[in-house]
Amino acid sequence: MNVFDIIAAALGLVCVFLAGRGNKYNFHVRYLYLAVLFLLFRERNLLAFLMLQPVSLVINAVGHYRWTHPKEDETSSDKAGELKVSTLSTVGRIITVATVFVATAVWGMLLDRFFPVDPHPYLDSCLTILMLVAQTLNALKKWDCWVAWLVVNIVQLALHLIVGNICMSVVSALYLANSIVSIRQWIAKYRRNA
């Protein structure tokens, strides 16, 4: 582990903790987190992950704006001037799941073709797409984002345990615990505002 690893892990944990509590300052921490990840991925020549950082930056900026500038009928009853927690419709869920499958297939084929050293291009693709979906749903303050994060955290924890990466296993376990607490809190907030 180097300094970037430690800083990225700390910022990531703070960011998801704040997001799980519905705290709008999670976006400020995420800007720093994305900058550190960019440097980390550039240093390690992880080009596929590096290319996703601008996408994550845009999602973060949109989320930051949406959480702090809700429309009149979207304002939280808990915090004036903040976006209330909502949920995807059934059609929205079907579209989201279909998008994950299609995007995973496309991204997996691209990884397999252009980065043939990746031993699990479709698993990596699925996790990457799920992370982007979770970030987007979080930016829209949909409690469904925590379902995606649960899946991502469980798979990442298993992968880190399998390869013996103890430090990242601990970080993934903390992310998983936060996801479990957060989904319960966000559903409760959704019910209060429904």
PDB file of C-alpha atoms in Angstrom:
ATOM      1  CA  MET A   1       0.000   0.000   0.000  1.00  0.00           C
ATOM      2  CA  ASN A   2       1.145   3.521  -0.736  1.00  0.00           C
ATOM      3  CA  VAL A   3      -0.087   6.947   0.339  1.00  0.00           C
ATOM      4  CA  PHE A   4      -2.680   7.111  -2.472  1.00  0.00           C
ATOM      5  CA  ASP A   5      -4.161   3.774  -1.358  1.00  0.00           C
ATOM      6  CA  ILE A   6      -4.553   4.953   2.235  1.00  0.00           C
ATOM      7  CA  ILE A   7      -5.955   8.365   1.292  1.00  0.00           C
ATOM      8  CA  ALA A   8      -8.348   6.819  -1.263  1.00  0.00           C
ATOM      9  CA  ALA A   9      -9.605   4.271   1.278  1.00  0.00           C
ATOM     10  CA  ALA A  10     -10.143   6.950   3.943  1.00  0.00           C
ATOM     11  CA  LEU A  11     -11.889   9.364   1.567  1.00  0.00           C
ATOM     12  CA  GLY A  12     -14.034   6.577   0.141  1.00  0.00           C
ATOM     13  CA  LEU A  13     -15.171   5.496   3.603  1.00  0.00           C
ATOM     14  CA  VAL A  14     -15.977   9.069   4.660  1.00  0.00           C
ATOM     15  CA  CYS A  15     -17.829   9.679   1.390  1.00  0.00           C
ATOM     16  CA  VAL A  16     -20.075   6.617   1.629  1.00  0.00           C
ATOM     17  CA  PHE A  17     -20.690   7.195   5.334  1.00  0.00           C
ATOM     18  CA  LEU A  18     -21.883  10.749   4.622  1.00  0.00           C
ATOM     19  CA  ALA A  19     -23.942   9.625   1.611  1.00  0.00           C
ATOM     20  CA  GLY A  20     -25.559   6.908   3.692  1.00  0.00           C
ATOM     21  CA  ARG A  21     -26.636   9.510   6.214  1.00  0.00           C
ATOM     22  CA  GLY A  22     -28.078  11.684   3.438  1.00  0.00           C
ATOM     23  CA  ASN A  23     -25.475  14.364   4.097  1.00  0.00           C
ATOM     24  CA  LYS A  24     -24.933  16.640   1.096  1.00  0.00           C
ATOM     25  CA  TYR A  25     -21.267  17.126   2.032  1.00  0.00           C
ATOM     26  CA  ASN A  26     -20.557  13.643   0.707  1.00  0.00           C
ATOM     27  CA  PHE A  27     -20.199  15.318  -2.696  1.00  0.00           C
ATOM     28  CA  HIS A  28     -17.380  17.582  -1.486  1.00  0.00           C
ATOM     29  CA  VAL A  29     -15.478  14.568  -0.150  1.00  0.00           C
ATOM     30  CA  ARG A  30     -16.172  12.685  -3.377  1.00  0.00           C
ATOM     31  CA  TYR A  31     -14.494  15.425  -5.462  1.00  0.00           C
ATOM     32  CA  LEU A  32     -11.304  14.839  -3.464  1.00  0.00           C
ATOM     33  CA  TYR A  33     -11.784  11.066  -3.652  1.00  0.00           C
ATOM     34  CA  LEU A  34     -12.100  11.161  -7.451  1.00  0.00           C
ATOM     35  CA  ALA A  35      -8.938  13.273  -7.745  1.00  0.00           C
ATOM     36  CA  VAL A  36      -6.980  10.775  -5.635  1.00  0.00           C
ATOM     37  CA  LEU A  37      -8.395   7.836  -7.611  1.00  0.00           C
ATOM     38  CA  PHE A  38      -7.402   9.552 -10.854  1.00  0.00           C
ATOM     39  CA  LEU A  39      -3.807   9.888  -9.610  1.00  0.00           C
ATOM     40  CA  LEU A  40      -3.795   6.333  -8.277  1.00  0.00           C
ATOM     41  CA  PHE A  41      -5.083   4.799 -11.509  1.00  0.00           C
ATOM     42  CA  ARG A  42      -2.732   6.921 -13.621  1.00  0.00           C
ATOM     43  CA  GLU A  43       0.225   5.837 -11.513  1.00  0.00           C
ATOM     44  CA  ARG A  44      -0.701   2.172 -11.949  1.00  0.00           C
ATOM     45  CA  ASN A  45      -1.640   2.456 -15.648  1.00  0.00           C
ATOM     46  CA  LEU A  46      -5.168   1.213 -14.971  1.00  0.00           C
ATOM     47  CA  LEU A  47      -6.548   2.854 -18.082  1.00  0.00           C
ATOM     48  CA  ALA A  48     -10.045   1.361 -17.998  1.00  0.00           C
ATOM     49  CA  PHE A  49     -10.618   2.694 -14.485  1.00  0.00           C
ATOM     50  CA  LEU A  50      -8.889   5.967 -15.332  1.00  0.00           C
ATOM     51  CA  MET A  51     -11.299   6.551 -18.223  1.00  0.00           C
ATOM     52  CA  LEU A  52     -14.283   6.197 -15.882  1.00  0.00           C
ATOM     53  CA  GLN A  53     -13.206   8.970 -13.516  1.00  0.00           C
ATOM     54  CA  PRO A  54     -14.528  11.811 -15.722  1.00  0.00           C
ATOM     55  CA  VAL A  55     -17.886   9.989 -15.883  1.00  0.00           C
ATOM     56  CA  SER A  56     -17.926   9.693 -12.091  1.00  0.00           C
ATOM     57  CA  LEU A  57     -17.037  13.380 -11.823  1.00  0.00           C
ATOM     58  CA  VAL A  58     -20.036  14.354 -13.986  1.00  0.00           C
ATOM     59  CA  ILE A  59     -22.353  12.077 -11.963  1.00  0.00           C
ATOM     60  CA  ASN A  60     -21.032  13.650  -8.749  1.00  0.00           C
ATOM     61  CA  ALA A  61     -21.565  17.194 -10.039  1.00  0.00           C
ATOM     62  CA  VAL A  62     -25.125  16.376 -11.151  1.00  0.00           C
ATOM     63  CA  GLY A  63     -25.864  14.756  -7.788  1.00  0.00           C
ATOM     64  CA  HIS A  64     -24.394  17.682  -5.892  1.00  0.00           C
ATOM     65  CA  TYR A  65     -26.659  20.048  -7.823  1.00  0.00           C
ATOM     66  CA  ARG A  66     -29.787  17.836  -7.560  1.00  0.00           C
ATOM     67  CA  TRP A  67     -29.422  17.287  -3.804  1.00  0.00           C
ATOM     68  CA  THR A  68     -29.066  21.015  -3.138  1.00  0.00           C
ATOM     69  CA  HIS A  69     -31.500  22.375  -5.769  1.00  0.00           C
ATOM     70  CA  PRO A  70     -34.672  20.255  -5.641  1.00  0.00           C
ATOM     71  CA  LYS A  71     -37.833  21.229  -7.423  1.00  0.00           C
ATOM     72  CA  GLU A  72     -40.626  22.414  -5.146  1.00  0.00           C
ATOM     73  CA  ASP A  73     -42.384  19.022  -5.038  1.00  0.00           C
ATOM     74  CA  GLU A  74     -39.074  17.188  -4.439  1.00  0.00           C
ATOM     75  CA  THR A  75     -38.062  18.995  -1.252  1.00  0.00           C
ATOM     76  CA  SER A  76     -37.450  16.843   1.795  1.00  0.00           C
ATOM     77  CA  SER A  77     -39.702  17.307   4.797  1.00  0.00           C
ATOM     78  CA  ASP A  78     -36.675  16.472   6.970  1.00  0.00           C
ATOM     79  CA  LYS A  79     -34.346  19.160   5.584  1.00  0.00           C
ATOM     80  CA  ALA A  80     -35.640  22.249   3.833  1.00  0.00           C
ATOM     81  CA  GLY A  81     -33.872  22.944   0.558  1.00  0.00           C
ATOM     82  CA  GLU A  82     -32.665  19.368   0.113  1.00  0.00           C
ATOM     83  CA  LEU A  83     -33.868  16.680  -2.260  1.00  0.00           C
ATOM     84  CA  LYS A  84     -36.103  14.055  -0.649  1.00  0.00           C
ATOM     85  CA  VAL A  85     -35.363  10.338  -0.922  1.00  0.00           C
ATOM     86  CA  SER A  86     -37.430   8.662  -3.630  1.00  0.00           C
ATOM     87  CA  THR A  87     -37.545   5.311  -5.412  1.00  0.00           C
ATOM     88  CA  LEU A  88     -37.519   3.964  -8.936  1.00  0.00           C
ATOM     89  CA  SER A  89     -40.794   2.917 -10.496  1.00  0.00           C
ATOM     90  CA  THR A  90     -41.240  -0.706 -11.559  1.00  0.00           C
ATOM     91  CA  VAL A  91     -40.559   0.316 -15.162  1.00  0.00           C
ATOM     92  CA  GLY A  92     -37.487   2.254 -13.979  1.00  0.00           C
ATOM     93  CA  ARG A  93     -36.178  -0.837 -12.216  1.00  0.00           C
ATOM     94  CA  ILE A  94     -36.709  -3.009 -15.301  1.00  0.00           C
ATOM     95  CA  ILE A  95     -34.915  -0.456 -17.489  1.00  0.00           C
ATOM     96  CA  THR A  96     -32.069  -0.187 -14.963  1.00  0.00           C
ATOM     97  CA  VAL A  97     -31.543  -3.961 -14.777  1.00  0.00           C
ATOM     98  CA  ALA A  98     -31.705  -4.293 -18.575  1.00  0.00           C
ATOM     99  CA  THR A  99     -29.198  -1.454 -18.925  1.00  0.00           C
ATOM    100  CA  VAL A 100     -26.817  -3.198 -16.514  1.00  0.00           C
ATOM    101  CA  PHE A 101     -26.966  -6.423 -18.549  1.00  0.00           C
ATOM    102  CA  VAL A 102     -26.494  -4.721 -21.937  1.00  0.00           C
ATOM    103  CA  ALA A 103     -23.777  -2.337 -20.740  1.00  0.00           C
ATOM    104  CA  THR A 104     -21.956  -5.202 -18.976  1.00  0.00           C
ATOM    105  CA  ALA A 105     -21.949  -7.243 -22.194  1.00  0.00           C
ATOM    106  CA  VAL A 106     -20.671  -4.317 -24.283  1.00  0.00           C
ATOM    107  CA  TRP A 107     -18.048  -3.194 -21.752  1.00  0.00           C
ATOM    108  CA  GLY A 108     -16.949  -6.805 -21.195  1.00  0.00           C
ATOM    109  CA  MET A 109     -16.428  -7.319 -24.940  1.00  0.00           C
ATOM    110  CA  LEU A 110     -14.411  -4.090 -25.125  1.00  0.00           C
ATOM    111  CA  LEU A 111     -12.261  -5.071 -22.148  1.00  0.00           C
ATOM    112  CA  ASP A 112     -11.752  -8.547 -23.567  1.00  0.00           C
ATOM    113  CA  ARG A 113     -10.681  -7.104 -26.911  1.00  0.00           C
ATOM    114  CA  PHE A 114      -8.548  -4.124 -25.821  1.00  0.00           C
ATOM    115  CA  PHE A 115      -7.313  -5.318 -22.410  1.00  0.00           C
ATOM    116  CA  PRO A 116      -6.890  -9.076 -22.921  1.00  0.00           C
ATOM    117  CA  VAL A 117      -4.828  -9.385 -19.722  1.00  0.00           C
ATOM    118  CA  ASP A 118      -7.972  -8.967 -17.619  1.00  0.00           C
ATOM    119  CA  PRO A 119      -8.811 -12.487 -16.380  1.00  0.00           C
ATOM    120  CA  HIS A 120     -12.463 -11.582 -15.638  1.00  0.00           C
ATOM    121  CA  PRO A 121     -13.559  -8.910 -18.134  1.00  0.00           C
ATOM    122  CA  TYR A 122     -17.295  -9.518 -17.683  1.00  0.00           C
ATOM    123  CA  LEU A 123     -17.172  -9.586 -13.877  1.00  0.00           C
ATOM    124  CA  ASP A 124     -15.078  -6.410 -13.875  1.00  0.00           C
ATOM    125  CA  SER A 125     -17.522  -4.865 -16.343  1.00  0.00           C
ATOM    126  CA  CYS A 126     -20.540  -5.816 -14.269  1.00  0.00           C
ATOM    127  CA  LEU A 127     -19.020  -4.308 -11.115  1.00  0.00           C
ATOM    128  CA  THR A 128     -18.040  -1.147 -12.969  1.00  0.00           C
ATOM    129  CA  ILE A 129     -21.496  -0.717 -14.501  1.00  0.00           C
ATOM    130  CA  LEU A 130     -23.195  -1.436 -11.162  1.00  0.00           C
ATOM    131  CA  MET A 131     -20.992   1.200  -9.506  1.00  0.00           C
ATOM    132  CA  LEU A 132     -21.960   3.774 -12.141  1.00  0.00           C
ATOM    133  CA  VAL A 133     -25.642   2.862 -11.760  1.00  0.00           C
ATOM    134  CA  ALA A 134     -25.370   3.109  -7.959  1.00  0.00           C
ATOM    135  CA  GLN A 135     -23.645   6.502  -8.268  1.00  0.00           C
ATOM    136  CA  THR A 136     -26.334   7.741 -10.654  1.00  0.00           C
ATOM    137  CA  LEU A 137     -29.177   6.527  -8.430  1.00  0.00           C
ATOM    138  CA  ASN A 138     -27.447   8.130  -5.440  1.00  0.00           C
ATOM    139  CA  ALA A 139     -27.160  11.385  -7.393  1.00  0.00           C
ATOM    140  CA  LEU A 140     -30.932  11.217  -7.921  1.00  0.00           C
ATOM    141  CA  LYS A 141     -31.379  10.281  -4.221  1.00  0.00           C
ATOM    142  CA  LYS A 142     -33.127   6.997  -5.006  1.00  0.00           C
ATOM    143  CA  TRP A 143     -32.964   4.496  -2.147  1.00  0.00           C
ATOM    144  CA  ASP A 144     -32.519   1.798  -4.794  1.00  0.00           C
ATOM    145  CA  CYS A 145     -28.865   2.881  -5.077  1.00  0.00           C
ATOM    146  CA  TRP A 146     -28.111   0.949  -1.893  1.00  0.00           C
ATOM    147  CA  VAL A 147     -29.342  -2.299  -3.470  1.00  0.00           C
ATOM    148  CA  ALA A 148     -26.729  -1.864  -6.203  1.00  0.00           C
ATOM    149  CA  TRP A 149     -24.097  -0.978  -3.591  1.00  0.00           C
ATOM    150  CA  LEU A 150     -24.984  -4.118  -1.598  1.00  0.00           C
ATOM    151  CA  VAL A 151     -24.332  -6.313  -4.634  1.00  0.00           C
ATOM    152  CA  VAL A 152     -21.088  -4.479  -5.457  1.00  0.00           C
ATOM    153  CA  ASN A 153     -19.849  -4.673  -1.863  1.00  0.00           C
ATOM    154  CA  ILE A 154     -20.629  -8.381  -1.478  1.00  0.00           C
ATOM    155  CA  VAL A 155     -18.856  -9.280  -4.736  1.00  0.00           C
ATOM    156  CA  GLN A 156     -15.869  -7.050  -3.980  1.00  0.00           C
ATOM    157  CA  LEU A 157     -15.545  -8.464  -0.472  1.00  0.00           C
ATOM    158  CA  ALA A 158     -15.588 -12.004  -1.854  1.00  0.00           C
ATOM    159  CA  LEU A 159     -13.010 -11.168  -4.537  1.00  0.00           C
ATOM    160  CA  HIS A 160     -10.662  -9.494  -2.050  1.00  0.00           C
ATOM    161  CA  LEU A 161     -10.942 -12.448   0.334  1.00  0.00           C
ATOM    162  CA  ILE A 162     -10.275 -14.928  -2.502  1.00  0.00           C
ATOM    163  CA  VAL A 163      -7.075 -13.147  -3.584  1.00  0.00           C
ATOM    164  CA  GLY A 164      -5.962 -12.562   0.019  1.00  0.00           C
ATOM    165  CA  ASN A 165      -6.148  -8.779  -0.059  1.00  0.00           C
ATOM    166  CA  ILE A 166      -6.829  -8.299   3.655  1.00  0.00           C
ATOM    167  CA  CYS A 167      -6.777  -4.490   3.769  1.00  0.00           C
ATOM    168  CA  MET A 168      -9.275  -4.102   0.922  1.00  0.00           C
ATOM    169  CA  SER A 169     -11.367  -6.906   2.451  1.00  0.00           C
ATOM    170  CA  VAL A 170     -11.726  -4.811   5.597  1.00  0.00           C
ATOM    171  CA  VAL A 171     -12.607  -1.702   3.544  1.00  0.00           C
ATOM    172  CA  SER A 172     -15.169  -3.708   1.530  1.00  0.00           C
ATOM    173  CA  ALA A 173     -16.671  -5.101   4.743  1.00  0.00           C
ATOM    174  CA  LEU A 174     -17.046  -1.545   6.082  1.00  0.00           C
ATOM    175  CA  TYR A 175     -18.685  -0.477   2.801  1.00  0.00           C
ATOM    176  CA  LEU A 176     -21.044  -3.455   3.084  1.00  0.00           C
ATOM    177  CA  ALA A 177     -21.979  -2.595   6.671  1.00  0.00           C
ATOM    178  CA  ASN A 178     -22.625   1.011   5.630  1.00  0.00           C
ATOM    179  CA  SER A 179     -24.834  -0.179   2.743  1.00  0.00           C
ATOM    180  CA  ILE A 180     -26.943  -2.304   5.091  1.00  0.00           C
ATOM    181  CA  VAL A 181     -27.454   0.573   7.529  1.00  0.00           C
ATOM    182  CA  SER A 182     -27.993   3.098   4.725  1.00  0.00           C
ATOM    183  CA  ILE A 183     -30.666   1.138   2.855  1.00  0.00           C
ATOM    184  CA  ARG A 184     -32.725   0.906   6.038  1.00  0.00           C
ATOM    185  CA  GLN A 185     -32.309   4.626   6.768  1.00  0.00           C
ATOM    186  CA  TRP A 186     -33.106   5.727   3.215  1.00  0.00           C
ATOM    187  CA  ILE A 187     -36.227   3.543   3.040  1.00  0.00           C
ATOM    188  CA  ALA A 188     -37.385   5.053   6.350  1.00  0.00           C
ATOM    189  CA  LYS A 189     -36.781   8.566   4.968  1.00  0.00           C
ATOM    190  CA  TYR A 190     -38.642   7.640   1.781  1.00  0.00           C
ATOM    191  CA  ARG A 191     -41.642   6.439   3.796  1.00  0.00           C
ATOM    192  CA  ARG A 192     -41.678   9.642   5.879  1.00  0.00           C
ATOM    193  CA  ASN A 193     -41.689  11.780   2.716  1.00  0.00           C
ATOM    194  CA  ALA A 194     -44.107   9.621   0.678  1.00  0.00           C
TER     195      ALA A 194
END
